[in-house]
XYZ file of C-alpha atoms in Angstrom:
707
model
C 118.342 93.047 126.429
C 118.870 96.662 125.402
C 119.302 97.954 121.896
C 121.100 101.154 122.808
C 124.105 100.224 120.693
C 121.984 99.783 117.579
C 120.358 103.037 116.581
C 118.880 101.587 113.408
C 116.412 99.280 115.154
C 113.979 101.189 117.322
C 110.845 99.135 117.013
C 107.392 100.341 117.911
C 106.462 101.739 121.259
C 104.038 99.709 123.346
C 101.352 102.378 123.144
C 101.752 102.698 119.372
C 101.598 98.934 118.842
C 98.537 98.507 121.052
C 96.806 101.415 119.307
C 97.503 99.839 115.936
C 96.195 96.490 117.152
C 93.061 98.163 118.517
C 92.377 100.026 115.265
C 92.867 96.967 113.052
C 90.622 94.806 115.223
C 87.981 97.534 115.312
C 88.055 97.885 111.507
C 87.527 94.159 110.961
C 84.781 94.074 113.565
C 83.056 97.002 111.861
C 83.070 95.155 108.528
C 81.374 92.082 110.003
C 78.898 94.166 111.979
C 77.869 95.960 108.799
C 77.512 92.621 107.041
C 75.247 91.436 109.855
C 73.189 94.659 109.825
C 72.687 94.590 106.043
C 71.598 90.947 105.984
C 68.048 90.419 104.730
C 65.409 90.073 107.381
C 64.082 86.960 105.681
C 67.462 85.272 106.111
C 67.515 86.242 109.777
C 64.012 84.851 110.337
C 64.837 81.625 108.563
C 67.977 81.192 110.685
C 65.956 81.996 113.802
C 63.048 79.596 113.345
C 64.750 76.745 111.501
C 66.921 75.415 114.330
C 65.594 77.180 117.425
C 63.116 75.983 120.055
C 60.267 77.711 118.188
C 59.785 76.236 114.729
C 57.924 78.032 111.956
C 55.320 75.236 111.803
C 54.637 75.709 115.524
C 53.993 79.398 114.879
C 51.527 78.485 112.141
C 49.665 76.054 114.397
C 49.533 78.670 117.166
C 47.963 81.214 114.821
C 45.527 78.545 113.655
C 44.550 77.857 117.258
C 44.033 81.582 117.857
C 41.748 81.790 114.827
C 39.752 78.787 116.023
C 39.408 80.341 119.476
C 38.177 83.600 117.961
C 35.642 81.767 115.810
C 34.390 79.900 118.861
C 34.200 83.273 120.684
C 36.764 82.337 123.371
C 38.345 85.790 123.267
C 40.182 85.602 126.593
C 41.859 82.330 125.680
C 42.741 83.708 122.253
C 44.335 86.798 123.820
C 46.368 84.666 126.247
C 47.631 82.352 123.486
C 48.440 85.357 121.281
C 50.352 87.081 124.098
C 52.357 83.937 124.827
C 53.087 83.471 121.129
C 54.292 87.056 120.723
C 56.447 86.705 123.842
C 58.023 83.496 122.556
C 58.644 84.967 119.106
C 60.288 88.019 120.656
C 62.435 85.897 122.963
C 63.573 83.571 120.180
C 64.408 86.437 117.808
C 66.248 88.294 120.565
C 68.117 85.160 121.588
C 69.204 84.472 118.033
C 70.438 88.046 117.599
C 72.355 87.814 120.868
C 73.826 84.501 119.784
C 74.986 85.801 116.406
C 76.397 88.998 117.920
C 77.891 87.352 120.987
C 81.365 87.149 119.517
C 81.095 90.798 118.466
C 80.404 91.856 122.038
C 83.280 89.719 123.250
C 85.633 91.429 120.824
C 84.378 94.800 122.005
C 85.279 93.754 125.538
C 88.753 92.886 124.275
C 89.002 96.330 122.696
C 88.095 97.876 126.044
C 90.897 95.895 127.674
C 93.343 97.089 125.010
C 92.252 100.703 125.559
C 92.834 100.267 129.270
C 96.264 98.766 128.567
C 97.191 101.720 126.353
C 96.511 104.130 129.185
C 98.684 102.177 131.632
C 101.391 100.601 129.469
C 103.930 103.277 130.448
C 104.176 101.530 133.829
C 105.066 98.147 132.351
C 108.488 96.699 133.103
C 110.399 93.618 131.999
C 108.814 91.575 134.804
C 105.413 91.990 133.133
C 106.527 89.860 130.163
C 107.523 86.199 129.920
C 111.197 85.394 130.164
C 113.217 85.904 126.992
C 114.529 82.351 127.166
C 111.127 80.711 127.489
C 111.069 77.565 125.332
C 108.785 76.983 122.403
C 105.487 75.520 123.540
C 102.400 74.211 121.725
C 100.229 75.900 124.367
C 101.540 79.484 124.390
C 103.285 80.846 121.321
C 105.767 83.577 122.218
C 107.857 85.818 119.994
C 110.832 88.025 120.863
C 109.842 91.529 119.778
C 111.475 94.949 119.896
C 109.270 97.318 121.884
C 110.410 100.620 123.378
C 113.992 99.871 122.230
C 114.049 96.677 124.288
C 113.574 93.035 123.369
C 110.615 91.475 125.148
C 108.702 88.227 124.781
C 105.181 88.680 123.453
C 102.383 86.272 122.563
C 101.644 86.145 118.857
C 98.243 87.725 119.440
C 99.887 91.019 120.463
C 102.120 91.335 117.397
C 101.169 94.007 114.874
C 102.155 95.101 111.408
C 105.503 96.915 111.490
C 106.831 95.138 114.568
C 110.522 94.254 114.622
C 110.745 90.612 115.695
C 113.779 88.465 116.465
C 113.513 85.064 114.801
C 115.735 82.424 116.329
C 116.966 79.279 114.579
C 114.317 76.598 114.450
C 111.531 79.094 115.093
C 108.392 79.411 112.976
C 107.601 82.807 111.487
C 104.380 84.188 113.007
C 103.474 85.937 109.761
C 104.862 87.239 106.513
C 108.052 89.101 107.359
C 111.330 90.224 105.813
C 114.778 90.661 107.253
C 115.756 94.207 108.207
C 119.346 94.142 106.949
C 119.069 91.426 104.346
C 117.074 89.952 101.533
C 115.669 86.930 103.320
C 111.898 86.700 103.589
C 109.683 84.306 105.518
C 106.124 83.254 104.854
C 103.633 82.476 107.581
C 104.565 79.182 109.205
C 107.996 78.952 107.568
C 110.810 77.713 109.809
C 114.131 79.506 110.053
C 116.758 76.870 109.408
C 119.855 76.220 107.366
C 119.508 76.469 103.628
C 121.175 73.105 103.186
C 122.381 70.397 105.499
C 126.040 69.601 106.052
C 127.530 66.138 105.854
C 128.107 64.464 109.230
C 131.724 64.821 110.382
C 134.125 61.945 110.892
C 135.745 63.555 113.942
C 134.311 66.081 116.433
C 133.914 69.411 114.673
C 133.100 72.923 115.840
C 129.848 74.350 114.494
C 128.901 77.998 114.733
C 125.261 78.607 115.642
C 122.929 80.305 113.221
C 122.514 83.999 114.042
C 119.243 85.490 115.177
C 117.468 87.485 112.484
C 115.669 90.772 113.038
C 112.664 90.955 110.728
C 109.775 93.323 110.117
C 106.266 91.933 110.217
C 104.214 92.756 107.147
C 100.873 91.931 108.735
C 99.156 91.426 112.069
C 99.002 87.657 112.773
C 95.946 87.883 115.018
C 93.754 89.268 112.246
C 93.702 85.967 110.351
C 92.493 84.126 113.438
C 89.963 86.866 114.097
C 88.512 86.626 110.591
C 88.272 82.853 110.841
C 86.517 83.156 114.192
C 84.005 85.712 112.946
C 83.180 83.636 109.883
C 82.949 80.192 111.458
C 82.067 80.630 115.124
C 78.456 79.587 114.415
C 79.395 76.620 112.231
C 79.223 74.133 115.061
C 77.601 70.707 115.079
C 74.337 70.498 116.946
C 74.619 69.170 120.466
C 72.818 65.991 121.452
C 70.409 68.007 123.598
C 69.403 70.199 120.655
C 69.030 67.162 118.411
C 66.818 65.404 120.929
C 64.831 68.578 121.565
C 64.192 69.015 117.851
C 63.201 65.370 117.442
C 60.935 65.052 120.468
C 59.388 68.501 120.706
C 59.436 69.951 117.209
C 58.885 66.808 115.144
C 56.949 64.410 117.376
C 54.858 66.812 119.486
C 54.480 70.078 117.590
C 54.290 68.531 114.101
C 53.008 64.964 114.176
C 51.354 65.364 117.549
C 49.355 68.382 116.395
C 48.320 66.746 113.123
C 47.397 63.487 114.834
C 45.373 65.120 117.613
C 43.438 67.437 115.337
C 42.759 64.630 112.856
C 41.406 62.328 115.567
C 39.366 65.174 117.042
C 37.752 65.994 113.712
C 36.983 62.326 113.035
C 35.144 62.066 116.346
C 33.528 65.444 115.668
C 32.114 64.182 112.353
C 30.775 61.027 113.981
C 29.356 62.923 116.926
C 27.880 65.700 114.807
C 25.995 63.169 112.652
C 24.688 61.344 115.722
C 26.668 58.133 115.246
C 28.218 58.302 118.731
C 25.726 60.171 120.883
C 22.215 60.395 119.511
C 21.065 62.996 122.022
C 24.071 65.272 121.439
C 23.143 68.855 120.588
C 26.586 70.165 119.603
C 26.836 72.917 117.070
C 29.365 72.686 114.287
C 31.454 75.360 115.999
C 31.583 73.362 119.207
C 32.293 70.107 117.409
C 34.854 71.247 114.855
C 36.351 74.384 116.408
C 36.157 74.522 120.184
C 36.775 70.837 120.885
C 39.600 70.726 118.367
C 41.412 73.746 119.772
C 41.045 72.457 123.328
C 42.601 69.168 122.259
C 45.618 70.682 120.453
C 46.507 73.346 123.043
C 48.902 70.950 124.889
C 50.885 70.542 121.652
C 51.344 74.292 121.170
C 54.631 76.024 122.137
C 53.113 78.193 124.852
C 55.884 78.191 127.464
C 58.430 75.673 126.147
C 60.625 78.105 124.112
C 60.946 80.533 127.014
C 61.642 77.758 129.525
C 64.196 76.127 127.237
C 66.136 79.367 126.772
C 66.003 80.396 130.417
C 66.987 76.972 131.747
C 69.939 76.796 129.362
C 71.161 80.167 130.578
C 70.570 79.070 134.174
C 72.880 76.102 133.666
C 75.565 78.321 132.152
C 75.193 80.737 135.080
C 75.705 77.909 137.576
C 78.809 76.739 135.725
C 80.182 80.280 135.596
C 79.591 80.642 139.329
C 81.295 77.332 140.015
C 84.377 78.384 138.059
C 84.556 81.825 139.658
C 84.857 80.672 143.273
C 87.615 78.617 144.958
C 86.991 74.901 144.829
C 85.774 73.757 148.257
C 87.467 70.621 149.488
C 86.453 68.172 152.139
C 87.799 69.157 155.533
C 90.232 66.485 156.526
C 93.876 66.443 157.429
C 96.132 66.044 154.438
C 98.689 63.243 154.660
C 102.331 64.112 155.134
C 103.224 62.303 151.924
C 101.234 62.533 148.739
C 100.329 59.090 147.482
C 99.398 57.928 144.052
C 95.987 56.793 145.259
C 93.670 59.619 144.317
C 91.098 58.453 146.871
C 93.395 59.728 149.620
C 93.608 63.218 148.132
C 91.115 66.025 148.832
C 88.191 66.020 146.441
C 85.209 68.261 145.881
C 82.169 67.370 147.986
C 79.639 67.667 145.174
C 76.722 66.418 147.268
C 77.067 69.263 149.783
C 78.311 71.910 147.384
C 76.294 75.128 147.728
C 76.840 77.944 145.243
C 76.300 81.547 146.367
C 72.732 82.374 145.405
C 73.371 86.070 144.820
C 76.301 85.449 142.475
C 74.384 82.731 140.662
C 71.333 84.920 140.051
C 73.548 87.855 139.083
C 75.329 85.779 136.463
C 71.975 84.528 135.179
C 70.638 88.068 134.779
C 73.827 89.134 133.011
C 73.447 86.213 130.629
C 69.836 87.131 129.882
C 70.858 90.719 129.202
C 73.792 89.625 127.037
C 76.442 91.151 129.309
C 78.096 87.950 130.529
C 81.804 87.285 130.254
C 81.299 83.777 128.846
C 80.061 82.655 125.446
C 76.976 80.906 126.753
C 74.954 80.991 123.530
C 77.298 80.272 120.636
C 79.112 77.540 122.574
C 76.999 76.004 125.309
C 79.521 74.223 127.505
C 76.805 72.892 129.806
C 75.175 70.872 127.027
C 78.562 69.553 125.912
C 79.557 68.477 129.416
C 76.094 67.052 130.025
C 76.436 64.593 127.147
C 80.030 63.599 127.887
C 80.329 60.021 129.082
C 84.117 59.646 129.180
C 87.222 61.783 128.816
C 90.588 60.462 127.709
C 93.645 62.748 127.802
C 96.344 61.406 125.513
C 98.264 64.534 124.560
C 101.519 64.982 126.472
C 102.332 68.435 125.122
C 100.243 70.343 127.622
C 97.087 70.743 125.563
C 94.981 68.118 127.303
C 97.236 66.944 130.094
C 99.123 68.835 132.793
C 101.033 71.636 131.017
C 104.135 71.318 133.212
C 105.821 67.943 132.643
C 107.429 66.622 135.805
C 109.676 63.693 136.597
C 107.981 60.306 136.713
C 110.844 57.825 137.086
C 114.432 57.938 138.343
C 116.887 55.299 137.134
C 120.270 54.581 138.709
C 122.634 51.689 139.331
C 123.214 50.660 142.931
C 125.411 48.323 144.904
C 123.899 44.796 144.977
C 125.050 44.424 148.600
C 122.619 47.183 149.601
C 119.588 45.312 150.985
C 117.570 48.408 151.814
C 115.552 48.208 148.623
C 114.130 44.793 149.417
C 110.960 46.436 150.699
C 110.927 49.133 148.025
C 108.292 49.446 145.357
C 110.910 50.229 142.760
C 111.487 48.139 139.701
C 114.589 46.155 138.886
C 115.790 45.449 135.371
C 117.777 42.373 136.291
C 118.113 39.794 133.589
C 115.313 37.287 133.941
C 116.037 35.147 130.930
C 117.736 32.365 132.878
C 115.876 32.955 136.141
C 119.149 33.103 138.091
C 119.938 35.585 140.812
C 122.618 38.175 139.996
C 126.169 37.677 141.095
C 127.582 39.689 143.972
C 129.801 41.726 141.683
C 126.923 42.678 139.384
C 125.107 45.983 139.757
C 121.385 46.338 140.294
C 119.321 48.723 138.172
C 116.903 50.595 140.411
C 113.892 52.610 139.242
C 112.027 54.842 141.684
C 108.580 56.025 140.655
C 107.399 59.546 141.388
C 103.895 60.975 141.501
C 102.950 64.531 140.667
C 100.877 66.249 143.329
C 97.760 67.283 141.415
C 97.152 70.201 143.804
C 100.622 71.727 143.384
C 102.185 72.708 140.043
C 105.666 71.321 140.668
C 105.563 69.212 143.825
C 106.706 65.596 143.556
C 106.522 62.645 145.898
C 108.285 59.291 145.711
C 105.921 56.341 145.645
C 108.263 54.257 147.760
C 108.458 55.149 151.447
C 112.025 53.827 151.526
C 113.346 56.205 148.908
C 115.579 57.948 151.462
C 117.639 54.772 151.637
C 118.934 55.716 148.183
C 119.992 59.271 149.068
C 123.637 58.469 148.393
C 122.694 57.650 144.802
C 120.228 60.524 144.414
C 122.367 63.380 145.762
C 124.688 63.591 142.723
C 121.587 63.669 140.532
C 120.022 66.547 142.482
C 123.209 68.602 142.384
C 123.611 68.047 138.643
C 120.041 69.259 138.101
C 120.596 72.493 140.037
C 123.849 73.543 138.364
C 122.892 72.547 134.821
C 119.825 73.657 132.863
C 117.999 74.658 136.060
C 120.661 77.296 136.682
C 119.779 80.843 135.533
C 123.321 81.301 134.179
C 122.732 78.658 131.496
C 119.333 79.843 130.285
C 120.407 82.111 127.427
C 123.129 79.716 126.296
C 120.817 76.712 126.379
C 118.022 78.571 124.600
C 120.410 79.432 121.770
C 121.675 75.858 121.682
C 118.139 74.476 121.509
C 117.365 76.779 118.608
C 120.441 75.584 116.750
C 119.642 71.934 117.448
C 116.051 72.413 116.310
C 117.270 73.963 113.065
C 119.778 71.227 112.244
C 117.400 68.454 113.355
C 114.906 69.420 110.657
C 117.138 67.664 108.147
C 116.811 64.400 110.089
C 113.277 63.113 109.573
C 113.832 60.323 112.073
C 114.736 62.613 114.979
C 112.756 64.870 117.284
C 114.307 68.213 118.336
C 115.040 68.678 122.016
C 112.930 70.737 124.372
C 114.772 72.912 126.865
C 114.128 72.976 130.579
C 114.468 75.943 132.892
C 113.924 76.669 136.533
C 110.953 78.339 138.158
C 111.499 82.094 138.311
C 109.834 83.665 141.307
C 109.403 87.330 142.130
C 107.301 89.337 144.518
C 104.610 89.785 141.880
C 104.465 86.605 139.876
C 105.625 83.038 139.693
C 105.855 81.143 136.461
C 107.883 78.353 134.981
C 110.205 78.612 132.019
C 110.035 75.294 130.269
C 110.092 71.777 131.586
C 111.781 71.862 134.958
C 113.412 69.241 137.167
C 114.017 71.558 140.118
C 111.140 69.908 141.964
C 113.054 66.623 141.964
C 116.195 68.291 143.313
C 114.131 69.980 146.014
C 112.526 66.670 146.972
C 115.944 65.045 147.259
C 116.844 67.754 149.781
C 118.728 70.453 147.891
C 118.080 74.154 148.312
C 118.712 76.688 145.586
C 121.592 78.113 147.570
C 123.387 74.766 147.202
C 124.865 75.989 143.919
C 126.300 79.079 145.622
C 129.384 77.064 146.581
C 130.277 76.855 142.880
C 131.333 79.338 140.236
C 130.512 78.642 136.611
C 133.543 78.911 134.349
C 132.272 77.471 131.097
C 129.569 75.681 129.157
C 129.977 73.048 126.462
C 127.180 71.937 124.144
C 127.424 68.966 121.819
C 125.141 67.050 119.510
C 125.258 64.530 116.719
C 123.132 63.353 113.843
C 121.927 59.786 113.626
C 121.734 57.637 110.556
C 118.579 55.495 110.108
C 120.731 52.369 110.009
C 122.274 53.298 113.345
C 118.824 53.842 114.860
C 117.612 50.455 113.675
C 120.743 48.742 114.910
C 121.047 50.326 118.348
C 117.353 50.687 119.240
C 116.010 47.228 119.884
C 112.378 48.435 120.023
C 112.559 49.397 116.350
C 114.003 46.162 115.049
C 110.673 44.360 115.192
C 108.856 47.222 113.461
C 108.335 46.982 109.757
C 108.857 50.708 109.161
C 111.596 51.250 111.685
C 113.071 54.159 109.747
C 109.925 56.201 110.466
C 110.252 55.884 114.246
C 111.184 59.260 115.725
C 113.881 59.292 118.385
C 115.166 62.236 120.433
C 117.983 64.247 118.925
C 121.225 63.247 120.718
C 122.544 66.286 122.572
C 124.194 67.290 125.819
C 125.018 70.410 127.788
C 127.991 70.407 130.151
C 128.865 73.059 132.707
C 132.326 73.603 134.155
C 131.993 74.497 137.835
C 134.759 75.557 140.226
C 134.193 74.707 143.855
C 135.080 77.525 146.258
C 136.443 75.312 148.997
C 139.308 73.578 147.192
C 139.218 75.385 143.805
C 138.646 72.063 142.031
C 137.004 71.920 138.605
C 134.057 69.665 137.924
C 132.214 68.894 134.702
C 128.496 68.149 135.099
C 126.593 67.082 131.996
C 122.909 66.773 131.151
C 121.534 65.358 127.921
C 120.142 62.326 126.165
C 121.270 58.987 127.532
C 122.855 57.751 124.315
C 125.354 60.589 124.126
C 125.932 60.614 127.905
C 126.802 56.921 127.969
C 129.432 57.505 125.292
C 131.208 59.936 127.617
C 131.176 57.718 130.706
C 133.596 54.984 131.740
C 132.401 54.543 135.332
C 129.203 54.859 137.322
C 128.386 55.750 140.927
C 126.729 52.931 142.851
C 125.974 55.035 145.928
C 129.263 54.226 147.645
C 132.064 54.144 145.115
C 132.910 54.387 141.420
C 132.666 51.169 139.449
C 133.522 50.410 135.817
C 130.639 50.833 133.393
C 130.517 47.482 131.676
C 128.543 46.106 128.789
C 125.721 44.867 131.011
C 125.315 48.234 132.766
C 125.256 50.081 129.459
C 122.608 47.739 128.141
C 120.374 48.274 131.178
C 120.653 52.046 130.936
C 120.009 52.006 127.186
C 116.989 49.744 127.584
C 115.455 52.084 130.147
C 116.172 55.124 127.987
C 114.891 53.628 124.738
C 111.756 52.303 126.404
C 110.800 55.630 127.981
C 112.063 58.004 125.288
C 109.382 56.777 122.885
C 106.562 58.347 124.910
C 108.216 60.828 127.292
C 111.207 63.080 127.861
C 114.211 61.181 129.171
C 117.259 63.021 130.513
C 120.576 61.601 131.737
C 123.198 63.177 134.015
C 126.921 62.565 134.424
C 129.903 63.980 136.318
C 133.676 63.988 136.054
C 136.512 66.029 137.608
C 138.693 68.226 135.404
C 142.367 68.992 135.690
C 142.165 72.246 133.751
C 139.526 74.570 132.419
C 138.186 74.949 128.908
C 138.815 78.009 126.774
C 137.841 79.172 123.331
C 134.501 79.294 121.515
C 133.475 75.887 122.868
C 133.589 77.227 126.432
C 130.589 79.474 125.768
C 132.067 82.391 127.709
C 132.876 84.709 124.800
C 130.768 86.306 122.114
C 131.991 83.783 119.537
C 130.084 80.689 120.613
C 130.532 77.300 118.977
C 129.052 73.869 119.518
C 130.630 70.477 119.043
C 129.111 68.158 116.459
C 130.047 64.544 117.050
C 130.166 61.776 114.447
C 126.940 59.810 113.969
C 128.611 56.668 115.280
C 129.103 56.630 119.033
C 132.584 56.523 120.530
C 131.791 53.264 122.302
C 130.661 51.572 119.097
C 133.549 52.975 117.073
C 136.070 51.631 119.563
C 134.898 48.148 118.547
C 134.705 48.943 114.834
C 137.562 51.275 113.892
C 140.131 52.046 116.621
C 141.886 54.585 114.387
C 138.814 56.852 114.371
C 138.592 56.589 118.124
C 142.169 57.881 118.365
C 141.175 60.973 116.365
C 138.311 61.601 118.772
C 140.552 61.244 121.824
C 142.995 63.724 120.294
C 140.205 66.239 119.607
C 138.895 65.929 123.144
C 142.388 66.438 124.571
C 142.704 69.696 122.625
C 139.598 71.049 124.307
């Protein structure tokens, strides 16, 4: 998107913005480095020997042993113990300094990367940035920014003070900013939405979307995170290994073990020296109280334990770094033609025969010892954390803990009951089981096909049932609707704007969850990434190619939505009726996006719609059973609603519909002009209103006819 027609908004150049980011990061890093350098040496020593493998009491006992060895004239042993003690003290102090400055070195590496980017940023093109219509994600936070007189999508970490950013409706401000040509200001974390909510309409009404705002950032968002990291990166709870090491080695062996051994030794020395144990003993007091005592307590001294503890910890981190830096070796066996849900049939790592490259492993270990490693092996020891982990449970479905690219898991459709091909299918039927009777011949059958995501491919899907191809007649309309709707590149900008508007208006409904847009996978010769949650993999599995939509021409887009009243949610959603606080249950925001496609062969117009099932069912009078159109009765609606309401509580649930058109759609609702408008529907569904107030339904039919 060029800004050549707007000479007032230039934005920063990429080189200027990166230079500003580099300077601000360097200034903050310099402040914390000076604070570390000016810290008292007593504070550094206390931090070093209070929680490390070499405790201050162990140092005292080592010096005491050296003195006893010198008194007993064992000079060689005293020199060896002194040398080992000095070596351990030096290693522990050095390790603590490297640990406390590890984040500083990592930031310096980041500064080097920024300097390298400044020298080569003049070669960057639009393909180097994420797509402008990428949806909001809890994993990667992107912001449309004006750079080099063009709008690009940048991560928040690359925004700097003075950047011109484009805030869309429903978007959170990355930092304190103010509008360029207005008086509106946003604080950090504030959402751009309507100032006040409008009353729900009685009949379908056109709504103009909120405009995008161009604002100037008044601060660099990354600096706040950087300051928090520099201040709190060492404030971590002790790992179980460190706790056990402190308890067993420092407390039991070096403290109580030393005191107990030397006390017992001196007791026997007193008895032996006075002749109570051995009458013919000719021990001197030095031999009895000094030499014997120091020989007994030497095993409790920290002679090699601190060095071994530090080196072995770094060795474990080096092995983990090596493991993550090489391709995962899999067992050599032929992969099945179909991916099954049973993970035992999929390739797995052969851990018993896994051999890491020795040269790389030793090289990483040496880099860790020198403090030049690319991982934070001291301030956050991942090896100790993984070594104490007994179980891992991933419950987050937003991409933080689970797979970041949500894929289809179930496909629901209504089929002809005379079709016996699904008798051997693993799909699920939602037939009424209250009376235990078999369905009548004229009743439809609700079919659910399960899909499994191939864990070794980002977007590949496989049907669990081997007989899924028997339902191709029912699946083909679904695959075509996926390709020409939100998986079509021509709808990306329109749908992104619609999602922003829906997110903004949904903030006034506390019982609803804003929608999340879905886009196709954009592939180029250099990169391949996905824009949003995509269903193209399902269409591909059904058998469609991307060129299947080339036989159509898009002539319009229609977006609609409606608010829901809490009473309507409680009444229509049966899963909330039994809940005591049903009004607090969040349901997806009802919305739909329709595309008007003209087929090249016969110039016919077709309307294909994608959206939430509640609003799609209101627009449908018939359903496709795989062979013919059949009336959508009360029982079929109930089955579809039950499936939608059951799955929409924990996942994304999308419905598709189709109908032929006699004429095209013009005006703002068509989405083809600069003046775009969306249709807001009444909170009560058309189907429900037809049974409650027929006069209102007539108004709705009249409004739809005008479109």
